[in-house]
């Protein structure tokens, strides 16, 4: 989102009364054109380097909003889901099963069965999960209900429905495309909690563990319907070279499996997401094309057309295209520190509040009419509404001095912020609006469309057991 577009959106939001003393105290905005442009740049980056089919499955956890998923779906993207809730959102958004990938590390038998029934691609996490799938597929076969191999949409070879391993002697194959998640164990990035390729990360089969490589090759040879390898080395804080090293590791494993099988059994590589976002400026760097260039250099062969590809980007697709707007309810001074008490805190910026070192957010200051505040920088705290002292969006930040009734914008919060609401203090989930240039309007006219209502008090009570008030009497 360029600063100009952001300023226009904030001005219009105030002029149209979306935020104010008699309206909502906090809202979130998403930039429709920006999200479309991000999706287009992702597609273009891969189209430039390969003719292979590529499914770009948006990581739903980054922005679990039906409207956002549908917008991305209209740009040709699919959905990477990791829970029944995320799957329900993807389906509500109309994402076809052939474009959905299920990745959770703790799938229940019921979730696996649903995925197989729907024909959704599944990346298994571990040996026990493979055993479960063996049993399910075997059961289908014994019941005479052996399913057609390959994808369910009949579209032939596409990354969304790649594969098929029909052979006279092959056991019954599931409708879903099935893969195995591998932890390339290439090491951590800058943020430990988001590094999934450490030696002991909880995700996938640790490739460098003793005997693991041989076990994986055997597991594939024993299961002709296992046709994918998946890796995702982490989110935010990983250098592109480290991400590419993870992909290279899995590519080499695929080559080894295919050599052992004597055929292209692994026909699709799911390379995960993880492109980092610059939270310190308006730059959208690195871009998707920067990453595909690194992949081209570090993993020769990846793009030569033998492998279909799946990507699972989340943050890099939406972070820069969303922001939180909150009113300054009070502006006070304590211990000689100016403090703006706003309505945006831990409920919409959970990671920032609990781990401010790893997740600083930029704040922009506006007056009550939505005009950018100017003036000398004054060191001040931007506090949230929650009842604990650490609920600060920014501590000792230099900004034009905020006054009562002003508006603060928390920038680059379109992924994992207001969409990952935290229910502390029973603070309501804020409304989310999409914005775009008004059709036929004057330059700078902005129109809004509601993506998500703010939560009602009835919903808060219902979520908190309102239907069972006497449960403990
Ligand atoms: C979270 C996650 C992603 C998305 O990561 P981003 O950093 O948001 O791109 C992709 N794949 C898997 C398996 C994930 O857990």
GROMACS .gro file of C-alpha atoms and ligand atoms in nm:
model
  488
    1UNK     CA    1   0.000   0.000   0.000
    2UNK     CA    2   0.158   0.328  -0.102
    3UNK     CA    3   0.149   0.608   0.158
    4UNK     CA    4  -0.079   0.807  -0.072
    5UNK     CA    5  -0.332   0.528  -0.105
    6UNK     CA    6  -0.319   0.468   0.269
    7UNK     CA    7  -0.376   0.836   0.349
    8UNK     CA    8  -0.670   0.848   0.107
    9UNK     CA    9  -0.824   0.540   0.268
   10UNK     CA   10  -0.788   0.676   0.622
   11UNK     CA   11  -0.933   1.012   0.521
   12UNK     CA   12  -1.228   0.842   0.352
   13UNK     CA   13  -1.286   0.606   0.645
   14UNK     CA   14  -1.317   0.905   0.877
   15UNK     CA   15  -1.529   1.107   0.633
   16UNK     CA   16  -1.766   0.811   0.590
   17UNK     CA   17  -1.794   0.761   0.964
   18UNK     CA   18  -1.649   0.409   0.985
   19UNK     CA   19  -1.453   0.506   1.294
   20UNK     CA   20  -1.544   0.765   1.552
   21UNK     CA   21  -1.683   0.837   1.896
   22UNK     CA   22  -2.028   0.726   1.784
   23UNK     CA   23  -1.905   0.449   1.558
   24UNK     CA   24  -1.648   0.174   1.597
   25UNK     CA   25  -1.340   0.243   1.812
   26UNK     CA   26  -1.117   0.017   1.601
   27UNK     CA   27  -1.149  -0.121   1.249
   28UNK     CA   28  -0.926  -0.294   0.996
   29UNK     CA   29  -0.887  -0.215   0.627
   30UNK     CA   30  -0.763  -0.428   0.339
   31UNK     CA   31  -0.651  -0.289   0.006
   32UNK     CA   32  -0.831  -0.485  -0.265
   33UNK     CA   33  -0.611  -0.367  -0.553
   34UNK     CA   34  -0.299  -0.435  -0.348
   35UNK     CA   35  -0.399  -0.795  -0.278
   36UNK     CA   36  -0.478  -0.850  -0.644
   37UNK     CA   37  -0.143  -0.703  -0.743
   38UNK     CA   38   0.036  -0.928  -0.494
   39UNK     CA   39  -0.133  -1.237  -0.635
   40UNK     CA   40  -0.047  -1.127  -0.989
   41UNK     CA   41   0.317  -1.077  -0.899
   42UNK     CA   42   0.331  -1.425  -0.745
   43UNK     CA   43   0.187  -1.584  -1.058
   44UNK     CA   44   0.416  -1.383  -1.284
   45UNK     CA   45   0.728  -1.472  -1.084
   46UNK     CA   46   0.673  -1.844  -1.145
   47UNK     CA   47   0.542  -1.806  -1.502
   48UNK     CA   48   0.870  -1.636  -1.584
   49UNK     CA   49   1.080  -1.933  -1.479
   50UNK     CA   50   0.874  -2.244  -1.557
   51UNK     CA   51   0.608  -2.393  -1.781
   52UNK     CA   52   0.523  -2.654  -1.518
   53UNK     CA   53   0.179  -2.639  -1.355
   54UNK     CA   54   0.197  -2.440  -1.034
   55UNK     CA   55  -0.071  -2.425  -0.767
   56UNK     CA   56  -0.035  -2.121  -0.543
   57UNK     CA   57  -0.217  -2.225  -0.226
   58UNK     CA   58  -0.259  -1.923   0.002
   59UNK     CA   59  -0.180  -2.013   0.365
   60UNK     CA   60  -0.523  -1.946   0.514
   61UNK     CA   61  -0.390  -1.884   0.865
   62UNK     CA   62  -0.231  -1.561   0.741
   63UNK     CA   63  -0.573  -1.405   0.666
   64UNK     CA   64  -0.865  -1.634   0.750
   65UNK     CA   65  -1.139  -1.418   0.599
   66UNK     CA   66  -1.382  -1.564   0.346
   67UNK     CA   67  -1.379  -1.247   0.136
   68UNK     CA   68  -0.999  -1.242   0.117
   69UNK     CA   69  -0.988  -1.612   0.022
   70UNK     CA   70  -1.248  -1.552  -0.247
   71UNK     CA   71  -1.059  -1.251  -0.380
   72UNK     CA   72  -0.741  -1.460  -0.400
   73UNK     CA   73  -0.942  -1.746  -0.551
   74UNK     CA   74  -1.060  -1.510  -0.826
   75UNK     CA   75  -0.691  -1.447  -0.896
   76UNK     CA   76  -0.641  -1.820  -0.949
   77UNK     CA   77  -0.501  -1.905  -0.608
   78UNK     CA   78  -0.595  -2.200  -0.391
   79UNK     CA   79  -0.578  -2.252  -0.017
   80UNK     CA   80  -0.341  -2.422   0.224
   81UNK     CA   81  -0.545  -2.524   0.528
   82UNK     CA   82  -0.438  -2.666   0.862
   83UNK     CA   83  -0.759  -2.716   1.057
   84UNK     CA   84  -1.126  -2.801   1.003
   85UNK     CA   85  -1.203  -2.431   1.049
   86UNK     CA   86  -0.962  -2.322   0.778
   87UNK     CA   87  -1.098  -2.591   0.547
   88UNK     CA   88  -1.452  -2.465   0.609
   89UNK     CA   89  -1.342  -2.110   0.525
   90UNK     CA   90  -1.177  -2.221   0.201
   91UNK     CA   91  -1.490  -2.408   0.100
   92UNK     CA   92  -1.714  -2.116   0.198
   93UNK     CA   93  -1.500  -1.902  -0.031
   94UNK     CA   94  -1.567  -2.142  -0.316
   95UNK     CA   95  -1.211  -2.271  -0.350
   96UNK     CA   96  -1.240  -2.602  -0.540
   97UNK     CA   97  -1.108  -2.915  -0.371
   98UNK     CA   98  -0.848  -2.949  -0.644
   99UNK     CA   99  -0.691  -2.626  -0.520
  100UNK     CA  100  -0.690  -2.707  -0.147
  101UNK     CA  101  -0.395  -2.857   0.039
  102UNK     CA  102  -0.426  -2.990   0.396
  103UNK     CA  103  -0.109  -2.961   0.604
  104UNK     CA  104  -0.181  -2.973   0.976
  105UNK     CA  105   0.064  -3.161   1.199
  106UNK     CA  106  -0.211  -3.323   1.409
  107UNK     CA  107  -0.487  -3.436   1.173
  108UNK     CA  108  -0.751  -3.653   1.336
  109UNK     CA  109  -0.888  -3.965   1.163
  110UNK     CA  110  -1.206  -3.767   1.093
  111UNK     CA  111  -1.014  -3.484   0.929
  112UNK     CA  112  -0.818  -3.726   0.713
  113UNK     CA  113  -1.133  -3.907   0.607
  114UNK     CA  114  -1.303  -3.580   0.515
  115UNK     CA  115  -1.002  -3.474   0.312
  116UNK     CA  116  -0.990  -3.807   0.128
  117UNK     CA  117  -1.366  -3.794   0.066
  118UNK     CA  118  -1.343  -3.443  -0.074
  119UNK     CA  119  -1.036  -3.521  -0.283
  120UNK     CA  120  -0.823  -3.260  -0.110
  121UNK     CA  121  -0.447  -3.296  -0.131
  122UNK     CA  122  -0.294  -3.404   0.198
  123UNK     CA  123   0.065  -3.371   0.311
  124UNK     CA  124   0.118  -3.633   0.576
  125UNK     CA  125   0.337  -3.540   0.867
  126UNK     CA  126   0.479  -3.863   1.003
  127UNK     CA  127   0.486  -4.243   0.997
  128UNK     CA  128   0.179  -4.283   1.218
  129UNK     CA  129  -0.024  -4.065   0.988
  130UNK     CA  130   0.088  -4.269   0.687
  131UNK     CA  131  -0.027  -4.582   0.874
  132UNK     CA  132  -0.369  -4.426   0.919
  133UNK     CA  133  -0.395  -4.346   0.551
  134UNK     CA  134  -0.282  -4.699   0.463
  135UNK     CA  135  -0.569  -4.831   0.672
  136UNK     CA  136  -0.822  -4.594   0.519
  137UNK     CA  137  -0.722  -4.670   0.164
  138UNK     CA  138  -0.706  -5.041   0.237
  139UNK     CA  139  -1.053  -5.027   0.388
  140UNK     CA  140  -1.184  -4.853   0.081
  141UNK     CA  141  -1.032  -5.123  -0.136
  142UNK     CA  142  -1.172  -5.411   0.064
  143UNK     CA  143  -1.515  -5.253   0.050
  144UNK     CA  144  -1.488  -5.255  -0.326
  145UNK     CA  145  -1.482  -4.879  -0.323
  146UNK     CA  146  -1.138  -4.831  -0.471
  147UNK     CA  147  -1.112  -4.481  -0.596
  148UNK     CA  148  -0.977  -4.348  -0.918
  149UNK     CA  149  -0.615  -4.247  -0.895
  150UNK     CA  150  -0.504  -3.891  -0.927
  151UNK     CA  151  -0.698  -3.574  -0.881
  152UNK     CA  152  -1.071  -3.548  -0.862
  153UNK     CA  153  -1.144  -3.270  -1.106
  154UNK     CA  154  -1.055  -3.461  -1.418
  155UNK     CA  155  -0.843  -3.177  -1.547
  156UNK     CA  156  -0.548  -3.399  -1.617
  157UNK     CA  157  -0.201  -3.294  -1.520
  158UNK     CA  158  -0.210  -2.990  -1.305
  159UNK     CA  159  -0.037  -2.913  -0.982
  160UNK     CA  160  -0.376  -2.900  -0.823
  161UNK     CA  161  -0.451  -3.253  -0.927
  162UNK     CA  162  -0.120  -3.389  -1.035
  163UNK     CA  163  -0.023  -3.746  -1.042
  164UNK     CA  164  -0.196  -4.070  -1.059
  165UNK     CA  165   0.003  -4.384  -1.030
  166UNK     CA  166  -0.223  -4.636  -1.191
  167UNK     CA  167  -0.052  -4.966  -1.243
  168UNK     CA  168  -0.199  -5.309  -1.273
  169UNK     CA  169  -0.050  -5.420  -0.943
  170UNK     CA  170  -0.105  -5.094  -0.757
  171UNK     CA  171  -0.325  -5.103  -0.449
  172UNK     CA  172  -0.636  -4.887  -0.448
  173UNK     CA  173  -0.544  -4.523  -0.476
  174UNK     CA  174  -0.717  -4.241  -0.298
  175UNK     CA  175  -0.882  -3.958  -0.487
  176UNK     CA  176  -0.664  -3.716  -0.296
  177UNK     CA  177  -0.310  -3.640  -0.396
  178UNK     CA  178  -0.090  -3.749  -0.110
  179UNK     CA  179   0.250  -3.628  -0.003
  180UNK     CA  180   0.491  -3.639   0.285
  181UNK     CA  181   0.624  -3.340   0.474
  182UNK     CA  182   0.997  -3.340   0.521
  183UNK     CA  183   1.196  -3.128   0.762
  184UNK     CA  184   1.514  -3.050   0.574
  185UNK     CA  185   1.678  -2.962   0.909
  186UNK     CA  186   1.873  -2.679   0.752
  187UNK     CA  187   1.860  -2.459   1.060
  188UNK     CA  188   1.674  -2.167   1.211
  189UNK     CA  189   1.608  -1.815   1.091
  190UNK     CA  190   1.593  -1.503   1.306
  191UNK     CA  191   1.269  -1.598   1.486
  192UNK     CA  192   1.290  -1.928   1.672
  193UNK     CA  193   0.916  -1.978   1.715
  194UNK     CA  194   0.867  -1.958   1.339
  195UNK     CA  195   1.162  -2.170   1.229
  196UNK     CA  196   1.037  -2.508   1.113
  197UNK     CA  197   1.361  -2.653   0.982
  198UNK     CA  198   1.557  -2.688   1.303
  199UNK     CA  199   1.683  -3.031   1.409
  200UNK     CA  200   1.393  -3.075   1.649
  201UNK     CA  201   1.110  -2.884   1.478
  202UNK     CA  202   0.777  -3.056   1.533
  203UNK     CA  203   0.688  -3.065   1.163
  204UNK     CA  204   0.740  -3.351   0.921
  205UNK     CA  205   1.001  -3.625   0.905
  206UNK     CA  206   1.348  -3.507   1.002
  207UNK     CA  207   1.549  -3.591   0.694
  208UNK     CA  208   1.887  -3.595   0.865
  209UNK     CA  209   1.782  -3.819   1.151
  210UNK     CA  210   1.955  -4.154   1.147
  211UNK     CA  211   1.790  -4.389   0.900
  212UNK     CA  212   1.525  -4.133   0.801
  213UNK     CA  213   1.631  -4.096   0.441
  214UNK     CA  214   1.621  -4.470   0.378
  215UNK     CA  215   1.287  -4.496   0.557
  216UNK     CA  216   1.134  -4.222   0.340
  217UNK     CA  217   1.252  -4.382   0.015
  218UNK     CA  218   1.111  -4.718   0.129
  219UNK     CA  219   0.783  -4.554   0.236
  220UNK     CA  220   0.740  -4.415  -0.115
  221UNK     CA  221   0.833  -4.741  -0.290
  222UNK     CA  222   0.579  -4.923  -0.074
  223UNK     CA  223   0.308  -4.669  -0.158
  224UNK     CA  224   0.280  -4.596  -0.530
  225UNK     CA  225   0.010  -4.340  -0.453
  226UNK     CA  226   0.250  -4.121  -0.255
  227UNK     CA  227   0.346  -3.863  -0.517
  228UNK     CA  228   0.450  -3.545  -0.341
  229UNK     CA  229   0.716  -3.411  -0.114
  230UNK     CA  230   0.644  -3.106   0.096
  231UNK     CA  231   0.869  -2.872   0.291
  232UNK     CA  232   0.818  -2.536   0.457
  233UNK     CA  233   1.126  -2.411   0.634
  234UNK     CA  234   0.973  -2.128   0.833
  235UNK     CA  235   0.799  -1.793   0.826
  236UNK     CA  236   0.951  -1.445   0.852
  237UNK     CA  237   1.315  -1.413   0.943
  238UNK     CA  238   1.449  -1.673   0.700
  239UNK     CA  239   1.700  -1.560   0.439
  240UNK     CA  240   1.602  -1.660   0.084
  241UNK     CA  241   1.916  -1.874   0.055
  242UNK     CA  242   1.813  -2.080   0.357
  243UNK     CA  243   1.461  -2.127   0.217
  244UNK     CA  244   1.614  -2.236  -0.114
  245UNK     CA  245   1.845  -2.478   0.065
  246UNK     CA  246   1.538  -2.647   0.212
  247UNK     CA  247   1.381  -2.675  -0.132
  248UNK     CA  248   1.705  -2.811  -0.277
  249UNK     CA  249   1.719  -3.078  -0.009
  250UNK     CA  250   1.370  -3.195  -0.092
  251UNK     CA  251   1.430  -3.178  -0.466
  252UNK     CA  252   1.733  -3.404  -0.426
  253UNK     CA  253   1.528  -3.645  -0.219
  254UNK     CA  254   1.263  -3.655  -0.492
  255UNK     CA  255   1.532  -3.737  -0.750
  256UNK     CA  256   1.654  -4.018  -0.529
  257UNK     CA  257   1.305  -4.162  -0.480
  258UNK     CA  258   1.231  -4.144  -0.850
  259UNK     CA  259   1.559  -4.313  -0.937
  260UNK     CA  260   1.482  -4.592  -0.690
  261UNK     CA  261   1.128  -4.626  -0.826
  262UNK     CA  262   1.247  -4.625  -1.185
  263UNK     CA  263   0.973  -4.376  -1.272
  264UNK     CA  264   0.860  -4.022  -1.192
  265UNK     CA  265   0.672  -4.129  -0.879
  266UNK     CA  266   0.722  -3.793  -0.706
  267UNK     CA  267   0.566  -3.563  -0.963
  268UNK     CA  268   0.499  -3.256  -0.753
  269UNK     CA  269   0.706  -3.059  -0.503
  270UNK     CA  270   0.527  -2.843  -0.248
  271UNK     CA  271   0.784  -2.580  -0.153
  272UNK     CA  272   0.582  -2.411   0.123
  273UNK     CA  273   0.571  -2.037   0.189
  274UNK     CA  274   0.776  -1.816   0.416
  275UNK     CA  275   0.876  -1.520   0.200
  276UNK     CA  276   0.965  -1.255   0.459
  277UNK     CA  277   0.806  -0.911   0.471
  278UNK     CA  278   0.981  -0.579   0.539
  279UNK     CA  279   0.799  -0.433   0.840
  280UNK     CA  280   1.026  -0.128   0.856
  281UNK     CA  281   0.924   0.052   0.537
  282UNK     CA  282   0.675   0.061   0.252
  283UNK     CA  283   0.907  -0.153   0.038
  284UNK     CA  284   0.772  -0.484  -0.084
  285UNK     CA  285   1.109  -0.655  -0.079
  286UNK     CA  286   1.207  -0.922  -0.126
  287UNK     CA  287   0.954  -0.986  -0.403
  288UNK     CA  288   0.838  -1.324  -0.530
  289UNK     CA  289   1.061  -1.282  -0.835
  290UNK     CA  290   1.364  -1.233  -0.610
  291UNK     CA  291   1.286  -1.571  -0.457
  292UNK     CA  292   1.231  -1.752  -0.788
  293UNK     CA  293   1.565  -1.614  -0.908
  294UNK     CA  294   1.737  -1.759  -0.601
  295UNK     CA  295   1.555  -2.089  -0.651
  296UNK     CA  296   1.659  -2.099  -1.016
  297UNK     CA  297   2.022  -2.055  -0.911
  298UNK     CA  298   2.024  -2.282  -0.606
  299UNK     CA  299   1.801  -2.564  -0.732
  300UNK     CA  300   1.878  -2.623  -1.097
  301UNK     CA  301   1.621  -2.868  -1.229
  302UNK     CA  302   1.335  -2.747  -1.011
  303UNK     CA  303   1.183  -2.547  -1.294
  304UNK     CA  304   1.265  -2.774  -1.590
  305UNK     CA  305   0.908  -2.899  -1.615
  306UNK     CA  306   0.946  -3.246  -1.465
  307UNK     CA  307   0.785  -3.141  -1.139
  308UNK     CA  308   0.455  -2.971  -1.082
  309UNK     CA  309   0.485  -2.717  -0.802
  310UNK     CA  310   0.277  -2.603  -0.509
  311UNK     CA  311   0.352  -2.288  -0.311
  312UNK     CA  312   0.198  -2.186   0.022
  313UNK     CA  313   0.270  -1.818   0.071
  314UNK     CA  314   0.074  -1.631   0.333
  315UNK     CA  315   0.232  -1.326   0.491
  316UNK     CA  316   0.395  -1.194   0.173
  317UNK     CA  317   0.057  -1.194  -0.006
  318UNK     CA  318  -0.143  -0.986   0.240
  319UNK     CA  319   0.069  -0.824   0.515
  320UNK     CA  320   0.140  -0.505   0.323
  321UNK     CA  321  -0.221  -0.467   0.216
  322UNK     CA  322  -0.392  -0.437   0.552
  323UNK     CA  323  -0.391  -0.196   0.842
  324UNK     CA  324  -0.563  -0.141   1.175
  325UNK     CA  325  -0.716   0.197   1.252
  326UNK     CA  326  -0.789   0.290   1.612
  327UNK     CA  327  -0.910   0.600   1.788
  328UNK     CA  328  -0.703   0.764   2.058
  329UNK     CA  329  -0.951   0.759   2.345
  330UNK     CA  330  -0.726   0.954   2.580
  331UNK     CA  331  -0.383   1.112   2.560
  332UNK     CA  332  -0.209   1.145   2.894
  333UNK     CA  333   0.132   1.176   3.049
  334UNK     CA  334   0.269   0.948   3.319
  335UNK     CA  335   0.624   0.951   3.457
  336UNK     CA  336   0.681   1.229   3.206
  337UNK     CA  337   0.602   0.989   2.920
  338UNK     CA  338   0.319   1.085   2.683
  339UNK     CA  339   0.086   0.788   2.641
  340UNK     CA  340  -0.185   0.753   2.379
  341UNK     CA  341  -0.455   0.515   2.503
  342UNK     CA  342  -0.596   0.361   2.187
  343UNK     CA  343  -0.832   0.075   2.102
  344UNK     CA  344  -0.572  -0.134   1.919
  345UNK     CA  345  -0.365  -0.360   2.139
  346UNK     CA  346  -0.308  -0.721   2.216
  347UNK     CA  347  -0.639  -0.833   2.062
  348UNK     CA  348  -0.529  -0.730   1.713
  349UNK     CA  349  -0.148  -0.732   1.750
  350UNK     CA  350  -0.084  -1.026   1.977
  351UNK     CA  351   0.267  -1.108   1.861
  352UNK     CA  352   0.376  -0.747   1.870
  353UNK     CA  353   0.255  -0.701   2.225
  354UNK     CA  354   0.407  -1.021   2.360
  355UNK     CA  355   0.725  -1.016   2.151
  356UNK     CA  356   0.784  -0.654   2.053
  357UNK     CA  357   1.148  -0.716   1.966
  358UNK     CA  358   1.062  -0.969   1.696
  359UNK     CA  359   0.744  -0.804   1.571
  360UNK     CA  360   0.766  -0.423   1.574
  361UNK     CA  361   0.488  -0.250   1.379
  362UNK     CA  362   0.505   0.089   1.216
  363UNK     CA  363   0.252   0.340   1.341
  364UNK     CA  364   0.115   0.631   1.138
  365UNK     CA  365  -0.055   0.923   1.315
  366UNK     CA  366  -0.367   1.100   1.186
  367UNK     CA  367  -0.595   1.368   1.325
  368UNK     CA  368  -0.966   1.314   1.391
  369UNK     CA  369  -1.045   1.395   1.027
  370UNK     CA  370  -0.797   1.141   0.902
  371UNK     CA  371  -0.533   1.389   0.793
  372UNK     CA  372  -0.172   1.290   0.856
  373UNK     CA  373  -0.047   1.450   1.178
  374UNK     CA  374   0.261   1.657   1.132
  375UNK     CA  375   0.497   1.809   1.379
  376UNK     CA  376   0.818   1.718   1.554
  377UNK     CA  377   0.865   1.364   1.673
  378UNK     CA  378   0.783   1.321   2.040
  379UNK     CA  379   0.879   1.000   2.219
  380UNK     CA  380   0.554   0.842   2.337
  381UNK     CA  381   0.384   0.511   2.405
  382UNK     CA  382   0.099   0.383   2.189
  383UNK     CA  383  -0.104   0.172   2.429
  384UNK     CA  384  -0.388  -0.073   2.371
  385UNK     CA  385  -0.713  -0.112   2.565
  386UNK     CA  386  -0.632  -0.436   2.749
  387UNK     CA  387  -0.586  -0.455   3.123
  388UNK     CA  388  -0.219  -0.543   3.154
  389UNK     CA  389   0.076  -0.310   3.153
  390UNK     CA  390   0.248  -0.471   2.858
  391UNK     CA  391  -0.038  -0.396   2.619
  392UNK     CA  392   0.161  -0.154   2.404
  393UNK     CA  393   0.156  -0.135   2.025
  394UNK     CA  394   0.473   0.072   2.042
  395UNK     CA  395   0.690   0.181   2.331
  396UNK     CA  396   0.891   0.503   2.333
  397UNK     CA  397   0.818   0.567   1.966
  398UNK     CA  398   0.895   0.901   1.805
  399UNK     CA  399   0.575   1.036   1.642
  400UNK     CA  400   0.396   1.370   1.616
  401UNK     CA  401   0.234   1.415   1.957
  402UNK     CA  402  -0.101   1.235   1.957
  403UNK     CA  403  -0.408   1.403   2.101
  404UNK     CA  404  -0.742   1.281   2.225
  405UNK     CA  405  -0.964   1.193   1.927
  406UNK     CA  406  -0.672   1.131   1.691
  407UNK     CA  407  -0.637   0.811   1.494
  408UNK     CA  408  -0.344   0.571   1.482
  409UNK     CA  409  -0.281   0.325   1.201
  410UNK     CA  410  -0.086   0.006   1.264
  411UNK     CA  411   0.072  -0.064   0.927
  412UNK     CA  412   0.150  -0.387   0.742
  413UNK     CA  413  -0.100  -0.577   0.955
  414UNK     CA  414  -0.282  -0.757   0.673
  415UNK     CA  415  -0.145  -1.097   0.778
  416UNK     CA  416  -0.154  -1.261   1.122
  417UNK     CA  417  -0.277  -0.947   1.303
  418UNK     CA  418  -0.645  -0.847   1.308
  419UNK     CA  419  -0.721  -1.177   1.138
  420UNK     CA  420  -0.567  -1.370   1.429
  421UNK     CA  421  -0.783  -1.219   1.700
  422UNK     CA  422  -0.697  -1.281   2.063
  423UNK     CA  423  -0.997  -1.282   2.297
  424UNK     CA  424  -0.828  -1.124   2.602
  425UNK     CA  425  -1.061  -0.899   2.806
  426UNK     CA  426  -1.348  -1.013   2.581
  427UNK     CA  427  -1.247  -0.738   2.341
  428UNK     CA  428  -1.454  -0.762   2.023
  429UNK     CA  429  -1.316  -0.877   1.691
  430UNK     CA  430  -1.317  -0.556   1.489
  431UNK     CA  431  -1.494  -0.506   1.159
  432UNK     CA  432  -1.286  -0.545   0.845
  433UNK     CA  433  -1.350  -0.338   0.532
  434UNK     CA  434  -1.203  -0.375   0.189
  435UNK     CA  435  -1.131  -0.050   0.009
  436UNK     CA  436  -1.085   0.044  -0.355
  437UNK     CA  437  -1.086   0.353  -0.571
  438UNK     CA  438  -1.450   0.453  -0.617
  439UNK     CA  439  -1.584   0.359  -0.958
  440UNK     CA  440  -1.633   0.677  -1.159
  441UNK     CA  441  -1.531   0.883  -0.859
  442UNK     CA  442  -1.291   1.170  -0.847
  443UNK     CA  443  -0.926   1.098  -0.796
  444UNK     CA  444  -0.885   1.001  -0.434
  445UNK     CA  445  -1.244   0.887  -0.381
  446UNK     CA  446  -1.248   0.561  -0.195
  447UNK     CA  447  -1.529   0.314  -0.142
  448UNK     CA  448  -1.551   0.047   0.126
  449UNK     CA  449  -1.712  -0.294   0.143
  450UNK     CA  450  -1.766  -0.488   0.462
  451UNK     CA  451  -1.558  -0.807   0.479
  452UNK     CA  452  -1.638  -0.900   0.838
  453UNK     CA  453  -1.878  -0.747   1.090
  454UNK     CA  454  -1.749  -0.647   1.427
  455UNK     CA  455  -1.850  -0.894   1.694
  456UNK     CA  456  -2.174  -0.821   1.879
  457UNK     CA  457  -2.219  -0.841   2.255
  458UNK     CA  458  -2.456  -1.133   2.195
  459UNK     CA  459  -2.176  -1.317   2.015
  460UNK     CA  460  -1.930  -1.242   2.293
  461UNK     CA  461  -2.172  -1.381   2.550
  462UNK     CA  462  -2.253  -1.685   2.337
  463UNK     CA  463  -1.884  -1.762   2.285
  464UNK     CA  464  -1.834  -1.744   2.657
  465UNK     CA  465  -2.093  -2.003   2.748
  466UNK     CA  466  -2.398  -1.778   2.751
  467UNK     CA  467  -2.616  -2.076   2.660
  468UNK     CA  468  -2.518  -2.255   2.983
  469UNK     CA  469  -2.539  -1.996   3.262
  470UNK     CA  470  -2.639  -2.251   3.525
  471UNK     CA  471  -2.378  -2.506   3.430
  472UNK     CA  472  -2.188  -2.471   3.757
  473UNK     CA  473  -2.468  -2.414   4.006
  474LIG     C1  474   0.237  -2.086   0.804
  474LIG     C2  475   0.264  -2.176   0.690
  474LIG     C3  476   0.278  -2.124   0.562
  474LIG     C4  477   0.277  -1.977   0.532
  474LIG     O1  478   0.388  -1.910   0.581
  474LIG     P1  479   0.410  -1.755   0.545
  474LIG     O2  480   0.532  -1.717   0.619
  474LIG     O3  481   0.290  -1.682   0.592
  474LIG     O4  482   0.428  -1.747   0.397
  474LIG     C5  483   0.295  -2.214   0.458
  474LIG     N1  484   0.299  -2.347   0.479
  474LIG     C6  485   0.287  -2.400   0.602
  474LIG     C7  486   0.292  -2.546   0.618
  474LIG     C8  487   0.271  -2.317   0.711
  474LIG     O5  488   0.261  -2.368   0.834
   0.00000   0.00000   0.00000
